[in-house]
Backbone as CSV, one residue per row, in Angstrom:
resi,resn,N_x,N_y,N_z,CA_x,CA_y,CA_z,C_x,C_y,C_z
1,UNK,219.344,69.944,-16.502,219.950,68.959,-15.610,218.975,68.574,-14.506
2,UNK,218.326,69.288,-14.084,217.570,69.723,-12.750,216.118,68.402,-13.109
3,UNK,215.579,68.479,-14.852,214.540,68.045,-14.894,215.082,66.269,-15.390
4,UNK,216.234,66.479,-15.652,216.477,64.986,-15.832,216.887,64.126,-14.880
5,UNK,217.646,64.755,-13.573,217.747,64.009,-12.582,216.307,63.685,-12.309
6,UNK,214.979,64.614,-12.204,214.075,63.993,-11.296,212.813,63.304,-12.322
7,UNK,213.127,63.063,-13.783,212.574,62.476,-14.529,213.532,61.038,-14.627
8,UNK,214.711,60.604,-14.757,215.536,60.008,-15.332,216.116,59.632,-14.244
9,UNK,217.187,60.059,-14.164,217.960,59.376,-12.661,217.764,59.543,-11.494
10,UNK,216.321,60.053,-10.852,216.029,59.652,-9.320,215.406,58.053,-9.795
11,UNK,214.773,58.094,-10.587,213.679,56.849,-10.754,214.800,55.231,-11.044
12,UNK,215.534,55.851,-11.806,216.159,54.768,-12.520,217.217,54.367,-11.390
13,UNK,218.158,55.450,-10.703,219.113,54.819,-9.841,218.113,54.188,-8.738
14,UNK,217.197,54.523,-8.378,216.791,54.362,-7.401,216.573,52.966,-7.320
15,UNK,215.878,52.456,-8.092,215.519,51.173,-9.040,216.739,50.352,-8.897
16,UNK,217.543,50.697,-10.080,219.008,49.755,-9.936,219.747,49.509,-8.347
17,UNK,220.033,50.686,-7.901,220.399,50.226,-6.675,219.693,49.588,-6.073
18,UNK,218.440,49.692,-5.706,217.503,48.488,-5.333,217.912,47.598,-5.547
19,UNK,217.672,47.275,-6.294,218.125,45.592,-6.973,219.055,45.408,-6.825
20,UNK,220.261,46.113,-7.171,221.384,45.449,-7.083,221.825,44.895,-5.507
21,UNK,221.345,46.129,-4.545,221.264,45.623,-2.895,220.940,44.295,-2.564
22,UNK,219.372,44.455,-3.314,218.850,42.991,-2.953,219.501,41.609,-3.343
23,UNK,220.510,42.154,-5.041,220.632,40.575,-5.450,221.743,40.298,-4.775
24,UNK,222.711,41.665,-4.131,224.197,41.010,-3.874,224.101,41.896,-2.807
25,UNK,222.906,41.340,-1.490,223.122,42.228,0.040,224.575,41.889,0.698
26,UNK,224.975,42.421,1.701,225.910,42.805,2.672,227.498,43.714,2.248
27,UNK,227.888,43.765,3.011,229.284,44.526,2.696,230.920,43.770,2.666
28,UNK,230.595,42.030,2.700,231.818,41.813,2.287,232.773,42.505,1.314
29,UNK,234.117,42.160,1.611,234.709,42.369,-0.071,234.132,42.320,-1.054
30,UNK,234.037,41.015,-1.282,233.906,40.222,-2.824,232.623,40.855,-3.169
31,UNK,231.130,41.036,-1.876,230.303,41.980,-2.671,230.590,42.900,-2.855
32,UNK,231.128,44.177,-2.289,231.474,45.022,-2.530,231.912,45.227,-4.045
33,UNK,233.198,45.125,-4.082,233.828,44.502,-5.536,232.989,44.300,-6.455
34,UNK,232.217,43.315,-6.259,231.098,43.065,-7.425,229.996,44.246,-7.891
35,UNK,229.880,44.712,-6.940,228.746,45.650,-7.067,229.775,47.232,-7.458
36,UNK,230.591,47.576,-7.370,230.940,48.155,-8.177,231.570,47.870,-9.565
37,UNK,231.392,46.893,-9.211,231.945,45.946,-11.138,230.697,46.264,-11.760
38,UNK,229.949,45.619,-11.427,228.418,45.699,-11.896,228.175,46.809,-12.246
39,UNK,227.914,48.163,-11.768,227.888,49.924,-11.178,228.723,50.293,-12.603
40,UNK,230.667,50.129,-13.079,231.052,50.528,-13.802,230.616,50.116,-14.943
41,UNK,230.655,48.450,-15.362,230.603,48.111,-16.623,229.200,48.216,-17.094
42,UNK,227.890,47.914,-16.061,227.060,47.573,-16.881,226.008,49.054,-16.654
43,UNK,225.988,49.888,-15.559,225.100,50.542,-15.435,225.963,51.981,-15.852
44,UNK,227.089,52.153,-15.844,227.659,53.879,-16.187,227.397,53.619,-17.917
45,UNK,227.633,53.094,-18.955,227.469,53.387,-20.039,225.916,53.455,-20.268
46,UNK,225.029,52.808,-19.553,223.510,53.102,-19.763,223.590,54.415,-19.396
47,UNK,224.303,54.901,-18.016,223.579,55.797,-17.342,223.565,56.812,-18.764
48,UNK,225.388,56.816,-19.164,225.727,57.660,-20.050,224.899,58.374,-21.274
49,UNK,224.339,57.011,-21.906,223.659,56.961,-22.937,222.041,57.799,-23.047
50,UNK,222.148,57.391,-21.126,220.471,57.949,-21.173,221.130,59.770,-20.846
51,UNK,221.761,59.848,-20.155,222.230,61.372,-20.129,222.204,62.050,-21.181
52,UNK,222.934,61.605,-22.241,223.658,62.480,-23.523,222.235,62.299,-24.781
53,UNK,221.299,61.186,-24.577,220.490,61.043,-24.776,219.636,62.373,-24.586
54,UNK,219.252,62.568,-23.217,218.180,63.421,-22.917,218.773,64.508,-22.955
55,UNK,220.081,64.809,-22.882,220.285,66.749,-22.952,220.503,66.981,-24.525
56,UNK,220.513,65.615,-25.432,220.781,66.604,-27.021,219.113,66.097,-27.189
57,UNK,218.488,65.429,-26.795,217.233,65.503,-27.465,216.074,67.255,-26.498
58,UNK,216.237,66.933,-25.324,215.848,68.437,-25.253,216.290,69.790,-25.776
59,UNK,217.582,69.544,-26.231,218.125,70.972,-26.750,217.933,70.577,-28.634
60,UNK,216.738,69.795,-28.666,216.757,70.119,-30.214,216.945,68.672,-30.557
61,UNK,218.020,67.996,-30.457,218.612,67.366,-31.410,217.591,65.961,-31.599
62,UNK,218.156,65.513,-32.986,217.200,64.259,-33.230,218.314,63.179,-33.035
63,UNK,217.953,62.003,-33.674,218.396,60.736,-33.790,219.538,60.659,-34.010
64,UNK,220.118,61.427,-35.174,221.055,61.385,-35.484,222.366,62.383,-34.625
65,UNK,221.600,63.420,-33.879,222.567,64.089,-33.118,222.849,63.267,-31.741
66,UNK,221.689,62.519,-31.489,222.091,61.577,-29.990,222.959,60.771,-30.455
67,UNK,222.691,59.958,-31.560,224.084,58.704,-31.731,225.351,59.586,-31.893
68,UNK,225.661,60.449,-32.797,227.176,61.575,-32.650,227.400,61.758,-31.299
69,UNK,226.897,62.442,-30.554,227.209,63.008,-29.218,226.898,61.515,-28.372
70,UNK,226.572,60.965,-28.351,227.007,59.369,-28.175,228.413,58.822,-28.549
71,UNK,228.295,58.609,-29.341,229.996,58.304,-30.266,231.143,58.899,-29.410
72,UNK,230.938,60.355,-29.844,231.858,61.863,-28.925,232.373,61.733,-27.880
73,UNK,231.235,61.247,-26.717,231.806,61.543,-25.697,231.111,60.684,-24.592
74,UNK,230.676,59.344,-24.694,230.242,58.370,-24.089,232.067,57.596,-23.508
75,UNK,232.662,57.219,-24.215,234.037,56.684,-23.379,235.051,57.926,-22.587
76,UNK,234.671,59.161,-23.056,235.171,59.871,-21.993,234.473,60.128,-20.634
77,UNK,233.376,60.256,-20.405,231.983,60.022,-20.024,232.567,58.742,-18.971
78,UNK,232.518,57.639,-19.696,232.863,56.588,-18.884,234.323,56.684,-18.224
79,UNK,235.150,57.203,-18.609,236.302,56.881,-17.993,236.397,58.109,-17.102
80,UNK,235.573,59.017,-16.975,235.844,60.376,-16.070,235.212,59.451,-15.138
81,UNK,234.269,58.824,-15.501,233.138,58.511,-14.103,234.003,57.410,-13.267
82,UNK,234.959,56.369,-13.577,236.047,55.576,-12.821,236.672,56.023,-11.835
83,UNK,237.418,57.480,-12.070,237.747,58.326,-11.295,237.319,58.725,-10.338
84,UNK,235.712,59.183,-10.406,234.889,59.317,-9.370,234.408,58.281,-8.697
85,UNK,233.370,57.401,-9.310,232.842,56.333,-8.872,233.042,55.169,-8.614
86,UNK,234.615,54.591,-8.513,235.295,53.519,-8.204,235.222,53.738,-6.812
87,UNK,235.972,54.684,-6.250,236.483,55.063,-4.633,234.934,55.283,-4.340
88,UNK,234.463,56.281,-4.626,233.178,56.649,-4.138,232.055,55.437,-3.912
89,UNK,231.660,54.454,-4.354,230.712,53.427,-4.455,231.971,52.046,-3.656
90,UNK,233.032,52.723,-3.523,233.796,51.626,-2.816,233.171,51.715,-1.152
91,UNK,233.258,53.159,-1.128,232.626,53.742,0.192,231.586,53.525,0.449
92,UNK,230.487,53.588,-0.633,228.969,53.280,-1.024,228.729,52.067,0.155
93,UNK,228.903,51.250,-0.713,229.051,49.659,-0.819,228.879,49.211,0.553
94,UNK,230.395,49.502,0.933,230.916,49.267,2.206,230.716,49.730,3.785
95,UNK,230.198,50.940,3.283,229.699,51.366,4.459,228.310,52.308,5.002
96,UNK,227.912,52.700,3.796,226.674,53.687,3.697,225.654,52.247,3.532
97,UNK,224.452,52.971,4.508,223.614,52.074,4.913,223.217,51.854,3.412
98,UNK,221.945,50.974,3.360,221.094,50.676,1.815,220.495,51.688,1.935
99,UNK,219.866,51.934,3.209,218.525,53.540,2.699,218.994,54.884,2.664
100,UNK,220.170,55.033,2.678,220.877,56.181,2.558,221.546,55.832,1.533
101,UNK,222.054,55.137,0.924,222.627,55.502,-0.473,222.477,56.433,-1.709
102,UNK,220.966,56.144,-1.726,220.918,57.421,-2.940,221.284,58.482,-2.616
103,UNK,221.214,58.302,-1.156,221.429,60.356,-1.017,223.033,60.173,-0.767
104,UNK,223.617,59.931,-0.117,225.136,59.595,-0.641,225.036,59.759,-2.287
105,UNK,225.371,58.783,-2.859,225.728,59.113,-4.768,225.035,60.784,-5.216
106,UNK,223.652,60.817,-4.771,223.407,62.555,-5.197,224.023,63.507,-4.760
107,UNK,224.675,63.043,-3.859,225.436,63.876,-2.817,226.746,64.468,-3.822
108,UNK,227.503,63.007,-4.117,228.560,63.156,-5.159,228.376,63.248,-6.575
109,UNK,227.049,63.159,-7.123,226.587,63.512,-8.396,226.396,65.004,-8.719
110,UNK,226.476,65.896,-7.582,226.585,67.705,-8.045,227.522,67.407,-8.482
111,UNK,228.981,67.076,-7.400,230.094,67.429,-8.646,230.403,67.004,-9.559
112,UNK,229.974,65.601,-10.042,230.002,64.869,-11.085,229.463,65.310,-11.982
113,UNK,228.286,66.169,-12.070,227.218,67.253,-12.871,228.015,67.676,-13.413
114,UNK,229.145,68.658,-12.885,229.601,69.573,-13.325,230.662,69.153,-13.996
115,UNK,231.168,68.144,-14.100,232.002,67.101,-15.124,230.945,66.885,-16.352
116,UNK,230.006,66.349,-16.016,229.335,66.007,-17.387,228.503,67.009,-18.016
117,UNK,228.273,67.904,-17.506,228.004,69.938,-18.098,228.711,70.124,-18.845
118,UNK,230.177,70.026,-18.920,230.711,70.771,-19.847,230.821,69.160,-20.964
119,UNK,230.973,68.166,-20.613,231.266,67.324,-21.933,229.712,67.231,-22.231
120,UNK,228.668,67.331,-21.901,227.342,66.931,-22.882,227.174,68.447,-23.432
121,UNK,227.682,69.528,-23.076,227.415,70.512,-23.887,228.532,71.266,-24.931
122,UNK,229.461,70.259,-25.053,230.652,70.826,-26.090,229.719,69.960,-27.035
123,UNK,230.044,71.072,-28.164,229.409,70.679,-29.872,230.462,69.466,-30.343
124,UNK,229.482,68.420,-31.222,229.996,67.171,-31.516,231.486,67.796,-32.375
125,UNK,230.914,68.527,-33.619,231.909,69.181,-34.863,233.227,69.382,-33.681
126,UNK,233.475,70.502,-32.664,234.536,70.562,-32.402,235.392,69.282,-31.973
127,UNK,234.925,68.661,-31.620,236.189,67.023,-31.199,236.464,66.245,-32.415
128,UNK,235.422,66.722,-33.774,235.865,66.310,-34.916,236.794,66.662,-35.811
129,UNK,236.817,68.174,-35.620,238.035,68.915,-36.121,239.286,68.491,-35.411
130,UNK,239.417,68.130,-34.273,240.668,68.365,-33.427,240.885,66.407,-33.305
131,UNK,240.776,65.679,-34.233,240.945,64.362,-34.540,241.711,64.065,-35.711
């Protein structure tokens, strides 16, 4: 976890939020709103993909085990992260400066870790049996 946040998601959020600041600056509503529209639909299933991506390809797995554990548990993945990151990036948005943001979201990404710990490390086979 430790080597993919600082390979993978320091670089990449860091990046997106960038941009996204820049293309849709201030804290109205409607930006607000948008930028967590943006945040759920278009950047949590990347994030997802690159997550479940990098913990079955370091623990072994090839091509075919990233697309399964893709399949598995990418829409649960996404819909745990709504829960968290709707309210949380509402707060983001709205009131945490731009240069403090990342550390805000890392802030709330330990416990979010520990949400996506146990679903990127349950074996694909068991959610197949229980279907």
């Amino acid at each position: 976890m430790g080597s993919f946040g600082l390979l993978i998601h320091g670089t990449t959020g860091h990046y997106f939020y960038g941009a996204l600041d820049g293309a849709l600056p201030g804290t109205a509503p409607v930006t607000v709103a948008s930028k967590v529209l943006i945040d759920q639909v278009f950047w949590n299933p990347i994030f997802g993909c690159m997550f479940f991506s990098y913990l079955t390809a370091t623990s072994g797995g090839g091509p075919t085990e990233i697309m399964a554990k893709i399949k598995a548990d990418l829409q649960t993945a996404v819909m745990g992260s709504w829960a968290v990151w709707v309210p949380a990036h509402t707060v983001n948005f709205a009131f945490i400066p731009p240069a403090q943001r990342l550390l805000y979201i890392n802030t709330i990404q330990i416990g979010y870790n520990i949400f996506l710990s146990f679903l990127g490390n349950k074996d694909v086979e068991e959610e197949e049996k229980t279907k």
